[in-house]
mmCIF file of C-alpha atoms in Angstrom:
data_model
loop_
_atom_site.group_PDB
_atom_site.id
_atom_site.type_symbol
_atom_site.label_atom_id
_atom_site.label_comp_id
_atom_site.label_asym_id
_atom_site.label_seq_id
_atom_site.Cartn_x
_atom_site.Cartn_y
_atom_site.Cartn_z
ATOM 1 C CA UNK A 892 43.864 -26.227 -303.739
ATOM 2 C CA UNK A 893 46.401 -28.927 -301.488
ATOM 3 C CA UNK A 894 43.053 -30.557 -299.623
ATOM 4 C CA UNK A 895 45.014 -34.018 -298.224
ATOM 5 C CA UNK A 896 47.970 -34.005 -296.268
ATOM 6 C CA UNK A 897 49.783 -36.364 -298.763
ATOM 7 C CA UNK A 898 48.938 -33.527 -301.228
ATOM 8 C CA UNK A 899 50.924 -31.023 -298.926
ATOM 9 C CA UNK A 900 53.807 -33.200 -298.249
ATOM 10 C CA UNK A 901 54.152 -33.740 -301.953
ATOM 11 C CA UNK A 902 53.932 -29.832 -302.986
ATOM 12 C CA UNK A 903 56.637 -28.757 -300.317
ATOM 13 C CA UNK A 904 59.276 -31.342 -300.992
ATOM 14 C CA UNK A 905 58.637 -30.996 -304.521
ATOM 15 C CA UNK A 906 58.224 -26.606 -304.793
ATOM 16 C CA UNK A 907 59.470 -25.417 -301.653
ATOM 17 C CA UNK A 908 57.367 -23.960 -298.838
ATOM 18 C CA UNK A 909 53.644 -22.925 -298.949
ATOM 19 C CA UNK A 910 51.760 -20.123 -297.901
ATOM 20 C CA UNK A 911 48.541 -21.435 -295.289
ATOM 21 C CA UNK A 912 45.956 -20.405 -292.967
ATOM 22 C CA UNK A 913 44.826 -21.068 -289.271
ATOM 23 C CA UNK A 914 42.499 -19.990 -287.110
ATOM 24 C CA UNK A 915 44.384 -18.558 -284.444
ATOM 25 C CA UNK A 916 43.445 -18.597 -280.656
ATOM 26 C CA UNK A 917 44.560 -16.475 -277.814
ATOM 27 C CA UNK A 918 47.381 -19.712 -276.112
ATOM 28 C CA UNK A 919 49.373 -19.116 -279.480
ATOM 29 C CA UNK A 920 50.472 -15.707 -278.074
ATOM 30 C CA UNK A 921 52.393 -17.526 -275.164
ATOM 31 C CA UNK A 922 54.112 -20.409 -277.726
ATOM 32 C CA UNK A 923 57.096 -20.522 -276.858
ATOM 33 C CA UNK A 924 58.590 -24.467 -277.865
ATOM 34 C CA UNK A 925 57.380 -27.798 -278.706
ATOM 35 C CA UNK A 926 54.600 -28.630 -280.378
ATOM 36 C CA UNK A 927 51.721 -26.590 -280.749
ATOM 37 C CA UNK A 928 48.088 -27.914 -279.437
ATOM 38 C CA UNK A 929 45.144 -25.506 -278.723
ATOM 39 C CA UNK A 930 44.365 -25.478 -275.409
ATOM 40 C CA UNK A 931 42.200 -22.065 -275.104
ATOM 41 C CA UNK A 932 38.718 -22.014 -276.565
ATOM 42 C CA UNK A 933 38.807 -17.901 -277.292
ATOM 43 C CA UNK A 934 39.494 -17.523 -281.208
ATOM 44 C CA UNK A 935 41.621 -14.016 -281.616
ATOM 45 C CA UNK A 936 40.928 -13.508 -285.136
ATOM 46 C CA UNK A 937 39.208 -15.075 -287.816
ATOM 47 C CA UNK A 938 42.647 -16.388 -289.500
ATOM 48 C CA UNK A 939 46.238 -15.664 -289.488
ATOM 49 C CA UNK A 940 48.704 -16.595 -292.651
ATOM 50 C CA UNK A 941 52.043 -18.576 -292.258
ATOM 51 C CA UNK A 942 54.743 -20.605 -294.200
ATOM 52 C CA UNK A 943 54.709 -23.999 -294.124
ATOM 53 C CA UNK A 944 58.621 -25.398 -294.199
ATOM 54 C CA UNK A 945 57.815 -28.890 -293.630
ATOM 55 C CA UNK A 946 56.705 -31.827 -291.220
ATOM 56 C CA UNK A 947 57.858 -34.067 -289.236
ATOM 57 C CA UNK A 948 56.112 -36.804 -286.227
ATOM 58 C CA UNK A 949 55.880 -37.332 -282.176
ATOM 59 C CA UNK A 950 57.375 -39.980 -281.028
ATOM 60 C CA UNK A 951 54.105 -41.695 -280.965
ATOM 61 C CA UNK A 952 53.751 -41.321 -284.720
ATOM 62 C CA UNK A 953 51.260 -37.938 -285.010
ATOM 63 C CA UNK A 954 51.676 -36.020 -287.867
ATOM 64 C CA UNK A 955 52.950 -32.467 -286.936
ATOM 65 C CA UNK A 956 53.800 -28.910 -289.541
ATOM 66 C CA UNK A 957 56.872 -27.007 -289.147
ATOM 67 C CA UNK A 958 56.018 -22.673 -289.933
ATOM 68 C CA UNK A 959 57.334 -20.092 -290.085
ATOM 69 C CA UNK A 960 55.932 -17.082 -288.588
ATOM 70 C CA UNK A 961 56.096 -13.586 -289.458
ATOM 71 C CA UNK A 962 56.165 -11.847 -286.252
ATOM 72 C CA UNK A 963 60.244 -11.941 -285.398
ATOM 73 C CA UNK A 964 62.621 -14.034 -283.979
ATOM 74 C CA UNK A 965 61.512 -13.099 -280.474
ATOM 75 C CA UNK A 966 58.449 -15.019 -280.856
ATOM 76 C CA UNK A 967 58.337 -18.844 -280.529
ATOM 77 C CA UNK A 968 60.868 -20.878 -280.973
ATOM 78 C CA UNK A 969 62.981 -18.107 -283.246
ATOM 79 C CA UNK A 970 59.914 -17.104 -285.578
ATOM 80 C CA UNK A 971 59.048 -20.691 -285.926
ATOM 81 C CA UNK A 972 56.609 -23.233 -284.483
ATOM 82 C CA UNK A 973 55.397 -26.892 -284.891
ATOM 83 C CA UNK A 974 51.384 -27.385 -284.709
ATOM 84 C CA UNK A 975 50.117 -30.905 -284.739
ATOM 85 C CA UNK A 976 48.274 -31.493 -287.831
ATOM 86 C CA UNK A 977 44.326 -30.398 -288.375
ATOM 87 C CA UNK A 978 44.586 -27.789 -285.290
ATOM 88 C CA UNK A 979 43.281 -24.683 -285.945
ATOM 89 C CA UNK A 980 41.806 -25.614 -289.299
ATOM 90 C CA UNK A 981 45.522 -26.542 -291.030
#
């Protein structure tokens, strides 16, 4: 099991994307760009699965995860979202 985020970074540039888990809350419905930040405080399930495609940082130098989502390219930002590192539980 990846447990650091060094760890992470290392298995996707090295083997490609990587399956993960969040706890999802009812705001990530309504994403629609940017970067992700939990704002609502009612969890809508226990966990939802995504692929992890990479990372990247804010301008101010926090740590943020590029997915990809499974629910269509109508959601998000076409199927894919950026979540700011240890939200959610990822």
């Amino acid at each position: 099991m990846l447990s650091t985020y060094e760890e992470i970074m290392t298995e996707l540039y090295t083997n490609g994307p990587v399956q993960v888990g969040f706890v999802a809350y009812d705001d990530f419905y309504t994403y629609s760009s940017g970067i992700y930040e939990k704002t609502s405080s009612s969890e809508v399930w226990g966990g939802h699965a995504v692929k992890l495609i990479g990372w990247n940082y804010d301008a101010n130098g926090r740590l943020y995860w590029i997915c990809e989502n499974e629910w269509g390219t109508s959601w998000g930002d076409s199927g894919f979202f950026k979540i700011y590192a240890g939200q959610c539980g990822l």
